[in-house]
């Protein structure tokens, strides 16, 4: 198990900014990628931003130019600027990696999800 804990969500006005953090508190052999997903009521969970172990990033078209994903040794962040009401959702942190050297040798990836943090953009 790799516990992931999101924080930083809350209520913000349109045009405002918010920074989400995801703490990786468990043990893992190798992190291959991490990402932020979001799910609005009645909608499918979607990828917002991802970052690979090599630092390559990708974003959904809806957030390009406004959101930035970054990471350090223990945390992954999502800086959200120019927030819009349509950004309102529960945001989830995801980790994909190898649990152990054994799994790495077999290229067997595991994925882990945080519990989610609510972001509400409203006047």
N, CA, C and O atoms as a printed pandas DataFrame, in Angstrom:
     atom_number atom_name residue_name chain_id  residue_number  x_coord  y_coord  z_coord
0              1         N          UNK        A               1    0.823   -1.188    0.000
1              2        CA          UNK        A               1    0.000    0.000    0.000
2              3         C          UNK        A               1    0.863    1.247    0.000
3              4         O          UNK        A               1    1.884    1.321    0.684
4              5         N          UNK        A               2    0.432    2.219   -0.779
5              6        CA          UNK        A               2    1.101    3.511   -0.831
6              7         C          UNK        A               2    0.063    4.576   -0.526
7              8         O          UNK        A               2   -0.677    4.982   -1.422
8              9         N          UNK        A               3   -0.009    5.032    0.695
9             10        CA          UNK        A               3   -0.997    6.059    1.043
10            11         C          UNK        A               3   -0.743    7.368    0.294
11            12         O          UNK        A               3    0.379    7.874    0.256
12            13         N          UNK        A               4   -1.793    7.893   -0.289
13            14        CA          UNK        A               4   -1.750    9.183   -0.955
14            15         C          UNK        A               4   -2.781   10.075   -0.292
15            16         O          UNK        A               4   -3.940    9.689   -0.136
16            17         N          UNK        A               5   -2.364   11.258    0.095
17            18        CA          UNK        A               5   -3.252   12.176    0.783
18            19         C          UNK        A               5   -3.236   13.527    0.095
19            20         O          UNK        A               5   -2.211   14.208    0.065
20            21         N          UNK        A               6   -4.382   13.910   -0.459
21            22        CA          UNK        A               6   -4.510   15.208   -1.112
22            23         C          UNK        A               6   -4.864   16.282   -0.094
23            24         O          UNK        A               6   -5.501   16.016    0.925
24            25         N          UNK        A               7   -4.440   17.486   -0.395
25            26        CA          UNK        A               7   -4.805   18.630    0.418
26            27         C          UNK        A               7   -4.794   19.877   -0.453
27            28         O          UNK        A               7   -4.260   19.864   -1.562
28            29         N          UNK        A               8   -5.377   20.939    0.048
29            30        CA          UNK        A               8   -5.355   22.211   -0.647
30            31         C          UNK        A               8   -6.643   22.598   -1.331
31            32         O          UNK        A               8   -6.753   23.701   -1.867
32            33         N          UNK        A               9   -7.618   21.714   -1.324
33            34        CA          UNK        A               9   -8.884   22.041   -1.937
34            35         C          UNK        A               9   -9.656   23.050   -1.113
35            36         O          UNK        A               9   -9.319   23.327    0.038
36            37         N          UNK        A              10  -10.692   23.594   -1.720
37            38        CA          UNK        A              10  -11.502   24.563   -1.027
38            39         C          UNK        A              10  -12.355   25.369   -1.973
39            40         O          UNK        A              10  -12.511   25.021   -3.144
40            41         N          UNK        A              11  -12.905   26.446   -1.458
41            42        CA          UNK        A              11  -13.748   27.345   -2.232
42            43         C          UNK        A              11  -12.936   28.535   -2.700
43            44         O          UNK        A              11  -12.238   29.173   -1.912
44            45         N          UNK        A              12  -13.030   28.828   -3.986
45            46        CA          UNK        A              12  -12.294   29.948   -4.558
46            47         C          UNK        A              12  -13.166   30.646   -5.593
47            48         O          UNK        A              12  -13.999   30.014   -6.243
48            49         N          UNK        A              13  -12.972   31.940   -5.741
49            50        CA          UNK        A              13  -13.731   32.705   -6.723
50            51         C          UNK        A              13  -13.201   32.483   -8.131
51            52         O          UNK        A              13  -12.021   32.176   -8.304
52            53         N          UNK        A              14  -14.052   32.633   -9.139
53            54        CA          UNK        A              14  -13.570   32.560  -10.519
54            55         C          UNK        A              14  -12.409   33.519  -10.738
55            56         O          UNK        A              14  -12.430   34.660  -10.277
56            57         N          UNK        A              15  -11.404   33.037  -11.444
57            58        CA          UNK        A              15  -10.208   33.826  -11.672
58            59         C          UNK        A              15   -9.155   33.665  -10.603
59            60         O          UNK        A              15   -8.028   34.136  -10.759
60            61         N          UNK        A              16   -9.506   33.012   -9.530
61            62        CA          UNK        A              16   -8.586   32.816   -8.433
62            63         C          UNK        A              16   -7.644   31.654   -8.657
63            64         O          UNK        A              16   -7.667   31.001   -9.700
64            65         N          UNK        A              17   -6.816   31.410   -7.658
65            66        CA          UNK        A              17   -5.812   30.357   -7.740
66            67         C          UNK        A              17   -5.892   29.434   -6.538
67            68         O          UNK        A              17   -6.370   29.810   -5.467
68            69         N          UNK        A              18   -5.418   28.233   -6.742
69            70        CA          UNK        A              18   -5.392   27.234   -5.695
70            71         C          UNK        A              18   -4.260   26.266   -6.007
71            72         O          UNK        A              18   -3.989   25.975   -7.172
72            73         N          UNK        A              19   -3.608   25.776   -4.980
73            74        CA          UNK        A              19   -2.564   24.772   -5.170
74            75         C          UNK        A              19   -2.917   23.503   -4.403
75            76         O          UNK        A              19   -3.106   23.530   -3.187
76            77         N          UNK        A              20   -3.002   22.413   -5.119
77            78        CA          UNK        A              20   -3.259   21.126   -4.517
78            79         C          UNK        A              20   -1.946   20.391   -4.280
79            80         O          UNK        A              20   -1.001   20.514   -5.060
80            81         N          UNK        A              21   -1.903   19.638   -3.209
81            82        CA          UNK        A              21   -0.730   18.840   -2.890
82            83         C          UNK        A              21   -1.147   17.398   -2.660
83            84         O          UNK        A              21   -2.232   17.126   -2.145
84            85         N          UNK        A              22   -0.288   16.492   -3.040
85            86        CA          UNK        A              22   -0.510   15.078   -2.810
86            87         C          UNK        A              22    0.728   14.503   -2.156
87            88         O          UNK        A              22    1.809   14.499   -2.744
88            89         N          UNK        A              23    0.565   14.025   -0.955
89            90        CA          UNK        A              23    1.681   13.458   -0.210
90            91         C          UNK        A              23    1.772   11.958   -0.429
91            92         O          UNK        A              23    0.793   11.230   -0.263
92            93         N          UNK        A              24    2.954   11.513   -0.801
93            94        CA          UNK        A              24    3.223   10.091   -0.959
94            95         C          UNK        A              24    3.899    9.627    0.314
95            96         O          UNK        A              24    5.090    9.864    0.515
96            97         N          UNK        A              25    3.154    8.979    1.157
97            98        CA          UNK        A              25    3.668    8.599    2.469
98            99         C          UNK        A              25    4.039    7.130    2.604
99           100         O          UNK        A              25    4.602    6.725    3.621
100          101         N          UNK        A              26    3.735    6.341    1.610
101          102        CA          UNK        A              26    4.054    4.930    1.662
102          103         C          UNK        A              26    5.358    4.604    0.965
103          104         O          UNK        A              26    6.022    5.471    0.397
104          105         N          UNK        A              27    5.701    3.345    1.025
105          106        CA          UNK        A              27    6.929    2.861    0.409
106          107         C          UNK        A              27    6.617    2.262   -0.960
107          108         O          UNK        A              27    5.650    1.518   -1.124
108          109         N          UNK        A              28    7.443    2.596   -1.923
109          110        CA          UNK        A              28    7.304    2.049   -3.266
110          111         C          UNK        A              28    8.681    1.951   -3.898
111          112         O          UNK        A              28    9.551    2.783   -3.639
112          113         N          UNK        A              29    8.877    0.942   -4.720
113          114        CA          UNK        A              29   10.176    0.732   -5.342
114          115         C          UNK        A              29   10.482    1.801   -6.382
115          116         O          UNK        A              29   11.575    2.368   -6.398
116          117         N          UNK        A              30    9.517    2.071   -7.243
117          118        CA          UNK        A              30    9.709    3.071   -8.283
118          119         C          UNK        A              30    8.383    3.700   -8.675
119          120         O          UNK        A              30    7.400    3.005   -8.930
120          121         N          UNK        A              31    8.372    5.011   -8.720
121          122        CA          UNK        A              31    7.219    5.748   -9.220
122          123         C          UNK        A              31    7.421    5.986  -10.709
123          124         O          UNK        A              31    8.397    6.618  -11.114
124          125         N          UNK        A              32    6.511    5.487  -11.513
125          126        CA          UNK        A              32    6.606    5.668  -12.955
126          127         C          UNK        A              32    5.903    6.932  -13.423
127          128         O          UNK        A              32    6.372    7.612  -14.336
128          129         N          UNK        A              33    4.797    7.238  -12.805
129          130        CA          UNK        A              33    4.087    8.454  -13.152
130          131         C          UNK        A              33    3.140    8.833  -12.038
131          132         O          UNK        A              33    2.748    8.000  -11.221
132          133         N          UNK        A              34    2.782   10.090  -12.018
133          134        CA          UNK        A              34    1.768   10.573  -11.106
134          135         C          UNK        A              34    0.871   11.523  -11.865
135          136         O          UNK        A              34    1.267   12.113  -12.870
136          137         N          UNK        A              35   -0.320   11.658  -11.376
137          138        CA          UNK        A              35   -1.236   12.525  -12.070
138          139         C          UNK        A              35   -2.356   13.028  -11.192
139          140         O          UNK        A              35   -2.586   12.541  -10.085
140          141         N          UNK        A              36   -3.039   14.009  -11.718
141          142        CA          UNK        A              36   -4.232   14.549  -11.098
142          143         C          UNK        A              36   -5.424   14.283  -12.000
143          144         O          UNK        A              36   -5.385   14.544  -13.203
144          145         N          UNK        A              37   -6.462   13.769  -11.408
145          146        CA          UNK        A              37   -7.726   13.534  -12.089
146          147         C          UNK        A              37   -8.811   14.305  -11.367
147          148         O          UNK        A              37   -8.646   14.700  -10.213
148          149         N          UNK        A              38   -9.907   14.513  -12.045
149          150        CA          UNK        A              38  -11.025   15.168  -11.386
150          151         C          UNK        A              38  -12.334   14.542  -11.833
151          152         O          UNK        A              38  -12.444   13.992  -12.928
152          153         N          UNK        A              39  -13.301   14.640  -10.973
153          154        CA          UNK        A              39  -14.613   14.114  -11.274
154          155         C          UNK        A              39  -15.678   15.058  -10.743
155          156         O          UNK        A              39  -15.773   15.301   -9.540
156          157         N          UNK        A              40  -16.470   15.579  -11.652
157          158        CA          UNK        A              40  -17.589   16.421  -11.298
158          159         C          UNK        A              40  -18.835   15.556  -11.151
159          160         O          UNK        A              40  -18.898   14.469  -11.726
160          161         N          UNK        A              41  -19.823   16.015  -10.397
161          162        CA          UNK        A              41  -21.048   15.234  -10.224
162          163         C          UNK        A              41  -21.674   14.843  -11.552
163          164         O          UNK        A              41  -21.876   15.685  -12.427
164          165         N          UNK        A              42  -21.979   13.565  -11.695
165          166        CA          UNK        A              42  -22.609   13.073  -12.900
166          167         C          UNK        A              42  -21.699   12.914  -14.092
167          168         O          UNK        A              42  -22.159   12.583  -15.185
168          169         N          UNK        A              43  -20.406   13.145  -13.899
169          170        CA          UNK        A              43  -19.464   13.044  -15.001
170          171         C          UNK        A              43  -18.400   11.990  -14.726
171          172         O          UNK        A              43  -18.156   11.607  -13.581
172          173         N          UNK        A              44  -17.780   11.535  -15.794
173          174        CA          UNK        A              44  -16.719   10.551  -15.703
174          175         C          UNK        A              44  -15.439   11.189  -15.175
175          176         O          UNK        A              44  -15.153   12.351  -15.463
176          177         N          UNK        A              45  -14.678   10.432  -14.410
177          178        CA          UNK        A              45  -13.390   10.915  -13.956
178          179         C          UNK        A              45  -12.469   11.132  -15.154
179          180         O          UNK        A              45  -12.385   10.287  -16.045
180          181         N          UNK        A              46  -11.791   12.259  -15.166
181          182        CA          UNK        A              46  -10.934   12.598  -16.287
182          183         C          UNK        A              46   -9.543   13.001  -15.826
183          184         O          UNK        A              46   -9.355   13.525  -14.728
184          185         N          UNK        A              47   -8.584   12.743  -16.686
185          186        CA          UNK        A              47   -7.215   13.172  -16.425
186          187         C          UNK        A              47   -7.112   14.673  -16.576
187          188         O          UNK        A              47   -7.563   15.239  -17.572
188          189         N          UNK        A              48   -6.520   15.314  -15.592
189          190        CA          UNK        A              48   -6.262   16.742  -15.642
190          191         C          UNK        A              48   -4.825   17.004  -16.059
191          192         O          UNK        A              48   -4.567   17.774  -16.984
192          193         N          UNK        A              49   -3.900   16.364  -15.376
193          194        CA          UNK        A              49   -2.484   16.548  -15.653
194          195         C          UNK        A              49   -1.709   15.338  -15.184
195          196         O          UNK        A              49   -2.065   14.708  -14.188
196          197         N          UNK        A              50   -0.653   15.015  -15.900
197          198        CA          UNK        A              50    0.191   13.902  -15.529
198          199         C          UNK        A              50    1.653   14.270  -15.652
199          200         O          UNK        A              50    2.024   15.166  -16.411
200          201         N          UNK        A              51    2.477   13.568  -14.894
201          202        CA          UNK        A              51    3.919   13.784  -14.961
202          203         C          UNK        A              51    4.614   12.439  -14.841
203          204         O          UNK        A              51    4.295   11.643  -13.958
204          205         N          UNK        A              52    5.564   12.188  -15.732
205          206        CA          UNK        A              52    6.296   10.933  -15.741
206          207         C          UNK        A              52    7.506   11.014  -14.830
207          208         O          UNK        A              52    7.851   12.079  -14.317
208          209         N          UNK        A              53    8.143    9.868  -14.639
209          210        CA          UNK        A              53    9.352    9.842  -13.824
210          211         C          UNK        A              53   10.457   10.691  -14.426
211          212         O          UNK        A              53   11.320   11.195  -13.708
212          213         N          UNK        A              54   10.433   10.850  -15.742
213          214        CA          UNK        A              54   11.417   11.670  -16.418
214          215         C          UNK        A              54   11.081   13.142  -16.458
215          216         O          UNK        A              54   11.859   13.946  -16.972
216          217         N          UNK        A              55    9.929   13.504  -15.921
217          218        CA          UNK        A              55    9.550   14.899  -15.862
218          219         C          UNK        A              55    8.657   15.375  -16.991
219          220         O          UNK        A              55    8.269   16.543  -17.025
220          221         N          UNK        A              56    8.331   14.493  -17.909
221          222        CA          UNK        A              56    7.439   14.862  -18.996
222          223         C          UNK        A              56    6.030   15.088  -18.462
223          224         O          UNK        A              56    5.544   14.313  -17.639
224          225         N          UNK        A              57    5.382   16.133  -18.924
225          226        CA          UNK        A              57    4.045   16.465  -18.449
226          227         C          UNK        A              57    3.040   16.474  -19.581
227          228         O          UNK        A              57    3.385   16.673  -20.746
228          229         N          UNK        A              58    1.803   16.257  -19.217
229          230        CA          UNK        A              58    0.721   16.391  -20.173
230          231         C          UNK        A              58   -0.512   16.915  -19.450
231          232         O          UNK        A              58   -0.694   16.688  -18.254
232          233         N          UNK        A              59   -1.348   17.617  -20.194
233          234        CA          UNK        A              59   -2.518   18.264  -19.633
234          235         C          UNK        A              59   -3.724   18.058  -20.523
235          236         O          UNK        A              59   -3.605   17.901  -21.738
236          237         N          UNK        A              60   -4.867   18.061  -19.905
237          238        CA          UNK        A              60   -6.076   18.083  -20.700
238          239         C          UNK        A              60   -6.181   19.446  -21.375
239          240         O          UNK        A              60   -5.682   20.446  -20.859
240          241         N          UNK        A              61   -6.829   19.474  -22.519
241          242        CA          UNK        A              61   -6.945   20.725  -23.257
242          243         C          UNK        A              61   -7.645   21.813  -22.444
243          244         O          UNK        A              61   -7.359   22.999  -22.604
244          245         N          UNK        A              62   -8.542   21.408  -21.593
245          246        CA          UNK        A              62   -9.328   22.366  -20.842
246          247         C          UNK        A              62   -8.532   23.133  -19.785
247          248         O          UNK        A              62   -8.975   24.180  -19.315
248          249         N          UNK        A              63   -7.361   22.616  -19.413
249          250        CA          UNK        A              63   -6.580   23.278  -18.370
250          251         C          UNK        A              63   -5.223   23.779  -18.848
251          252         O          UNK        A              63   -4.498   24.418  -18.085
252          253         N          UNK        A              64   -4.877   23.504  -20.079
253          254        CA          UNK        A              64   -3.592   23.946  -20.610
254          255         C          UNK        A              64   -3.448   25.460  -20.496
255          256         O          UNK        A              64   -4.357   26.218  -20.833
256          257         N          UNK        A              65   -2.298   25.869  -20.020
257          258        CA          UNK        A              65   -2.035   27.287  -19.846
258          259         C          UNK        A              65   -2.497   27.841  -18.528
259          260         O          UNK        A              65   -2.139   28.962  -18.167
260          261         N          UNK        A              66   -3.288   27.077  -17.800
261          262        CA          UNK        A              66   -3.804   27.527  -16.510
262          263         C          UNK        A              66   -3.284   26.697  -15.339
263          264         O          UNK        A              66   -3.038   27.226  -14.255
264          265         N          UNK        A              67   -3.120   25.407  -15.563
265          266        CA          UNK        A              67   -2.672   24.498  -14.506
266          267         C          UNK        A              67   -1.240   24.052  -14.763
267          268         O          UNK        A              67   -0.801   23.955  -15.909
268          269         N          UNK        A              68   -0.524   23.785  -13.687
269          270        CA          UNK        A              68    0.835   23.281  -13.782
270          271         C          UNK        A              68    1.035   22.153  -12.782
271          272         O          UNK        A              68    0.776   22.316  -11.590
272          273         N          UNK        A              69    1.495   21.012  -13.272
273          274        CA          UNK        A              69    1.808   19.900  -12.392
274          275         C          UNK        A              69    3.311   19.866  -12.149
275          276         O          UNK        A              69    4.102   20.120  -13.058
276          277         N          UNK        A              70    3.688   19.557  -10.944
277          278        CA          UNK        A              70    5.093   19.454  -10.594
278          279         C          UNK        A              70    5.249   18.443   -9.473
279          280         O          UNK        A              70    4.266   18.008   -8.874
280          281         N          UNK        A              71    6.469   18.078   -9.199
281          282        CA          UNK        A              71    6.714   17.106   -8.139
282          283         C          UNK        A              71    8.082   17.290   -7.518
283          284         O          UNK        A              71    8.972   17.906   -8.106
284          285         N          UNK        A              72    8.236   16.753   -6.335
285          286        CA          UNK        A              72    9.536   16.611   -5.725
286          287         C          UNK        A              72    9.642   15.162   -5.247
287          288         O          UNK        A              72    8.947   14.288   -5.766
288          289         N          UNK        A              73   10.493   14.904   -4.276
289          290        CA          UNK        A              73   10.722   13.523   -3.865
290          291         C          UNK        A              73    9.543   12.876   -3.149
291          292         O          UNK        A              73    9.407   11.653   -3.149
292          293         N          UNK        A              74    8.697   13.689   -2.545
293          294        CA          UNK        A              74    7.623   13.126   -1.738
294          295         C          UNK        A              74    6.241   13.680   -2.041
295          296         O          UNK        A              74    5.245   13.179   -1.520
296          297         N          UNK        A              75    6.170   14.700   -2.869
297          298        CA          UNK        A              75    4.896   15.353   -3.129
298          299         C          UNK        A              75    4.698   15.603   -4.617
299          300         O          UNK        A              75    5.662   15.776   -5.363
300          301         N          UNK        A              76    3.460   15.619   -5.033
301          302        CA          UNK        A              76    3.099   16.092   -6.357
302          303         C          UNK        A              76    2.109   17.235   -6.169
303          304         O          UNK        A              76    1.252   17.194   -5.286
304          305         N          UNK        A              77    2.240   18.253   -7.009
305          306        CA          UNK        A              77    1.459   19.464   -6.853
306          307         C          UNK        A              77    0.674   19.775   -8.110
307          308         O          UNK        A              77    1.051   19.387   -9.215
308          309         N          UNK        A              78   -0.403   20.470   -7.920
309          310        CA          UNK        A              78   -1.156   21.004   -9.041
310          311         C          UNK        A              78   -1.459   22.463   -8.745
311          312         O          UNK        A              78   -2.315   22.777   -7.918
312          313         N          UNK        A              79   -0.751   23.345   -9.425
313          314        CA          UNK        A              79   -1.013   24.770   -9.309
314          315         C          UNK        A              79   -2.112   25.131  -10.292
315          316         O          UNK        A              79   -1.972   24.923  -11.498
316          317         N          UNK        A              80   -3.190   25.666   -9.780
317          318        CA          UNK        A              80   -4.341   25.995  -10.598
318          319         C          UNK        A              80   -4.557   27.497  -10.577
319          320         O          UNK        A              80   -4.813   28.085   -9.526
320          321         N          UNK        A              81   -4.452   28.108  -11.737
321          322        CA          UNK        A              81   -4.659   29.539  -11.875
322          323         C          UNK        A              81   -5.838   29.812  -12.794
323          324         O          UNK        A              81   -6.282   28.938  -13.538
324          325         N          UNK        A              82   -6.331   31.026  -12.730
325          326        CA          UNK        A              82   -7.449   31.445  -13.576
326          327         C          UNK        A              82   -8.592   30.439  -13.526
327          328         O          UNK        A              82   -9.121   30.022  -14.556
328          329         N          UNK        A              83   -8.950   30.068  -12.333
329          330        CA          UNK        A              83   -9.962   29.027  -12.152
330          331         C          UNK        A              83  -11.323   29.453  -12.676
331          332         O          UNK        A              83  -11.717   30.616  -12.585
332          333         N          UNK        A              84  -12.019   28.482  -13.224
333          334        CA          UNK        A              84  -13.337   28.682  -13.793
334          335         C          UNK        A              84  -14.348   27.815  -13.054
335          336         O          UNK        A              84  -13.974   26.801  -12.464
336          337         N          UNK        A              85  -15.613   28.194  -13.076
337          338        CA          UNK        A              85  -16.634   27.363  -12.427
338          339         C          UNK        A              85  -16.626   25.918  -12.916
339          340         O          UNK        A              85  -16.908   25.005  -12.140
340          341         N          UNK        A              86  -16.310   25.700  -14.181
341          342        CA          UNK        A              86  -16.279   24.352  -14.716
342          343         C          UNK        A              86  -15.121   23.510  -14.191
343          344         O          UNK        A              86  -15.056   22.309  -14.457
344          345         N          UNK        A              87  -14.209   24.129  -13.451
345          346        CA          UNK        A              87  -13.143   23.378  -12.793
346          347         C          UNK        A              87  -13.623   22.730  -11.495
347          348         O          UNK        A              87  -12.905   21.931  -10.895
348          349         N          UNK        A              88  -14.811   23.068  -11.075
349          350        CA          UNK        A              88  -15.365   22.507   -9.850
350          351         C          UNK        A              88  -15.477   20.987   -9.958
351          352         O          UNK        A              88  -16.113   20.464  -10.874
352          353         N          UNK        A              89  -14.860   20.295   -9.023
353          354        CA          UNK        A              89  -14.847   18.837   -9.037
354          355         C          UNK        A              89  -14.108   18.334   -7.807
355          356         O          UNK        A              89  -13.495   19.106   -7.071
356          357         N          UNK        A              90  -14.178   17.045   -7.604
357          358        CA          UNK        A              90  -13.297   16.397   -6.648
358          359         C          UNK        A              90  -12.031   16.018   -7.398
359          360         O          UNK        A              90  -12.089   15.370   -8.443
360          361         N          UNK        A              91  -10.907   16.419   -6.868
361          362        CA          UNK        A              91   -9.626   16.158   -7.508
362          363         C          UNK        A              91   -8.918   15.015   -6.797
363          364         O          UNK        A              91   -8.809   14.996   -5.571
364          365         N          UNK        A              92   -8.439   14.068   -7.588
365          366        CA          UNK        A              92   -7.793   12.877   -7.069
366          367         C          UNK        A              92   -6.350   12.788   -7.534
367          368         O          UNK        A              92   -6.032   13.095   -8.684
368          369         N          UNK        A              93   -5.498   12.372   -6.643
369          370        CA          UNK        A              93   -4.105   12.108   -6.968
370          371         C          UNK        A              93   -3.946   10.631   -7.308
371          372         O          UNK        A              93   -4.543    9.770   -6.662
372          373         N          UNK        A              94   -3.144   10.346   -8.321
373          374        CA          UNK        A              94   -2.900    8.972   -8.735
374          375         C          UNK        A              94   -1.404    8.711   -8.864
375          376         O          UNK        A              94   -0.654    9.552   -9.360
376          377         N          UNK        A              95   -0.993    7.558   -8.420
377          378        CA          UNK        A              95    0.387    7.128   -8.553
378          379         C          UNK        A              95    0.421    5.797   -9.286
379          380         O          UNK        A              95   -0.359    4.895   -8.980
380          381         N          UNK        A              96    1.308    5.674  -10.239
381          382        CA          UNK        A              96    1.530    4.414  -10.943
382          383         C          UNK        A              96    2.991    4.050  -10.798
383          384         O          UNK        A              96    3.873    4.863  -11.075
384          385         N          UNK        A              97    3.245    2.834  -10.364
385          386        CA          UNK        A              97    4.622    2.431  -10.194
386          387         C          UNK        A              97    4.774    0.967   -9.866
387          388         O          UNK        A              97    3.819    0.191   -9.912
388          389         N          UNK        A              98    5.997    0.612   -9.534
389          390        CA          UNK        A              98    6.317   -0.757   -9.160
390          391         C          UNK        A              98    6.428   -0.863   -7.647
391          392         O          UNK        A              98    7.136   -0.081   -7.013
392          393         N          UNK        A              99    5.741   -1.810   -7.084
393          394        CA          UNK        A              99    5.791   -2.031   -5.639
394          395         C          UNK        A              99    7.158   -2.513   -5.168
395          396         O          UNK        A              99    7.591   -2.177   -4.066
396          397         N          UNK        A             100    7.826   -3.283   -5.984
397          398        CA          UNK        A             100    9.067   -3.921   -5.579
398          399         C          UNK        A             100    9.950   -4.183   -6.779
399          400         O          UNK        A             100    9.518   -4.043   -7.924
400          401         N          UNK        A             101   11.185   -4.562   -6.514
401          402        CA          UNK        A             101   12.081   -4.969   -7.587
402          403         C          UNK        A             101   11.491   -6.163   -8.334
403          404         O          UNK        A             101   11.601   -6.260   -9.556
404          405         N          UNK        A             102   10.870   -7.061   -7.590
405          406        CA          UNK        A             102   10.210   -8.218   -8.187
406          407         C          UNK        A             102    9.187   -7.786   -9.239
407          408         O          UNK        A             102    9.156   -8.321  -10.347
408          409         N          UNK        A             103    8.355   -6.812   -8.874
409          410        CA          UNK        A             103    7.362   -6.307   -9.818
410          411         C          UNK        A             103    8.016   -5.576  -10.986
411          412         O          UNK        A             103    7.561   -5.674  -12.125
412          413         N          UNK        A             104    9.077   -4.850  -10.694
413          414        CA          UNK        A             104    9.782   -4.113  -11.734
414          415         C          UNK        A             104   10.331   -5.045  -12.806
415          416         O          UNK        A             104   10.215   -4.772  -14.000
416          417         N          UNK        A             105   10.917   -6.128  -12.374
417          418        CA          UNK        A             105   11.487   -7.102  -13.317
418          419         C          UNK        A             105   10.412   -7.684  -14.227
419          420         O          UNK        A             105   10.691   -8.031  -15.374
420          421         N          UNK        A             106    9.208   -7.791  -13.732
421          422        CA          UNK        A             106    8.090   -8.324  -14.500
422          423         C          UNK        A             106    7.261   -7.238  -15.168
423          424         O          UNK        A             106    6.269   -7.526  -15.839
424          425         N          UNK        A             107    7.672   -5.990  -14.981
425          426        CA          UNK        A             107    6.947   -4.840  -15.529
426          427         C          UNK        A             107    5.486   -4.825  -15.075
427          428         O          UNK        A             107    4.583   -4.455  -15.825
428          429         N          UNK        A             108    5.290   -5.235  -13.838
429          430        CA          UNK        A             108    3.946   -5.275  -13.282
430          431         C          UNK        A             108    3.681   -3.994  -12.499
431          432         O          UNK        A             108    4.183   -3.808  -11.391
432          433         N          UNK        A             109    2.886   -3.119  -13.096
433          434        CA          UNK        A             109    2.577   -1.840  -12.469
434          435         C          UNK        A             109    1.362   -1.931  -11.559
435          436         O          UNK        A             109    0.416   -2.679  -11.811
436          437         N          UNK        A             110    1.423   -1.162  -10.519
437          438        CA          UNK        A             110    0.287   -0.991   -9.630
438          439         C          UNK        A             110   -0.115    0.472   -9.637
439          440         O          UNK        A             110    0.715    1.348   -9.879
440          441         N          UNK        A             111   -1.366    0.734   -9.376
441          442        CA          UNK        A             111   -1.824    2.109   -9.283
442          443         C          UNK        A             111   -2.505    2.357   -7.949
443          444         O          UNK        A             111   -3.157    1.477   -7.388
444          445         N          UNK        A             112   -2.340    3.563   -7.461
445          446        CA          UNK        A             112   -2.866    3.956   -6.169
446          447         C          UNK        A             112   -3.572    5.293   -6.308
447          448         O          UNK        A             112   -3.153    6.165   -7.069
448          449         N          UNK        A             113   -4.638    5.428   -5.564
449          450        CA          UNK        A             113   -5.442    6.645   -5.601
450          451         C          UNK        A             113   -5.583    7.263   -4.231
451          452         O          UNK        A             113   -5.684    6.565   -3.222
452          453         N          UNK        A             114   -5.589    8.574   -4.209
453          454        CA          UNK        A             114   -5.906    9.287   -2.993
454          455         C          UNK        A             114   -7.406    9.351   -2.800
455          456         O          UNK        A             114   -8.171    8.892   -3.648
456          457         N          UNK        A             115   -7.820    9.915   -1.696
457          458        CA          UNK        A             115   -9.242    9.955   -1.360
458          459         C          UNK        A             115   -9.987   11.111   -2.024
459          460         O          UNK        A             115  -11.218   11.125   -2.052
460          461         N          UNK        A             116   -9.257   12.061   -2.546
461          462        CA          UNK        A             116   -9.866   13.185   -3.232
462          463         C          UNK        A             116  -10.002   14.418   -2.360
463          464         O          UNK        A             116  -10.153   14.325   -1.142
464          465         N          UNK        A             117   -9.946   15.571   -3.001
465          466        CA          UNK        A             117  -10.156   16.837   -2.313
466          467         C          UNK        A             117  -11.076   17.706   -3.163
467          468         O          UNK        A             117  -10.908   17.804   -4.379
468          469         N          UNK        A             118  -12.037   18.328   -2.518
469          470        CA          UNK        A             118  -13.046   19.104   -3.228
470          471         C          UNK        A             118  -12.517   20.483   -3.604
471          472         O          UNK        A             118  -11.955   21.199   -2.776
472          473         N          UNK        A             119  -12.711   20.835   -4.868
473          474        CA          UNK        A             119  -12.416   22.174   -5.357
474          475         C          UNK        A             119  -13.714   22.768   -5.882
475          476         O          UNK        A             119  -14.350   22.204   -6.773
476          477         N          UNK        A             120  -14.095   23.894   -5.331
477          478        CA          UNK        A             120  -15.309   24.570   -5.761
478          479         C          UNK        A             120  -14.971   25.980   -6.207
479          480         O          UNK        A             120  -14.408   26.764   -5.443
480          481         N          UNK        A             121  -15.315   26.297   -7.443
481          482        CA          UNK        A             121  -15.060   27.619   -8.006
482          483         C          UNK        A             121  -16.407   28.305   -8.194
483          484         O          UNK        A             121  -17.195   27.933   -9.063
484          485         N          UNK        A             122  -16.649   29.287   -7.383
485          486        CA          UNK        A             122  -17.949   29.947   -7.391
486          487         C          UNK        A             122  -17.850   31.338   -6.794
487          488         O          UNK        A             122  -17.001   31.607   -5.944
488          489         N          UNK        A             123  -18.733   32.219   -7.252
489          490        CA          UNK        A             123  -18.827   33.554   -6.684
490          491         C          UNK        A             123  -19.660   33.557   -5.419
491          492         O          UNK        A             123  -19.844   34.607   -4.804
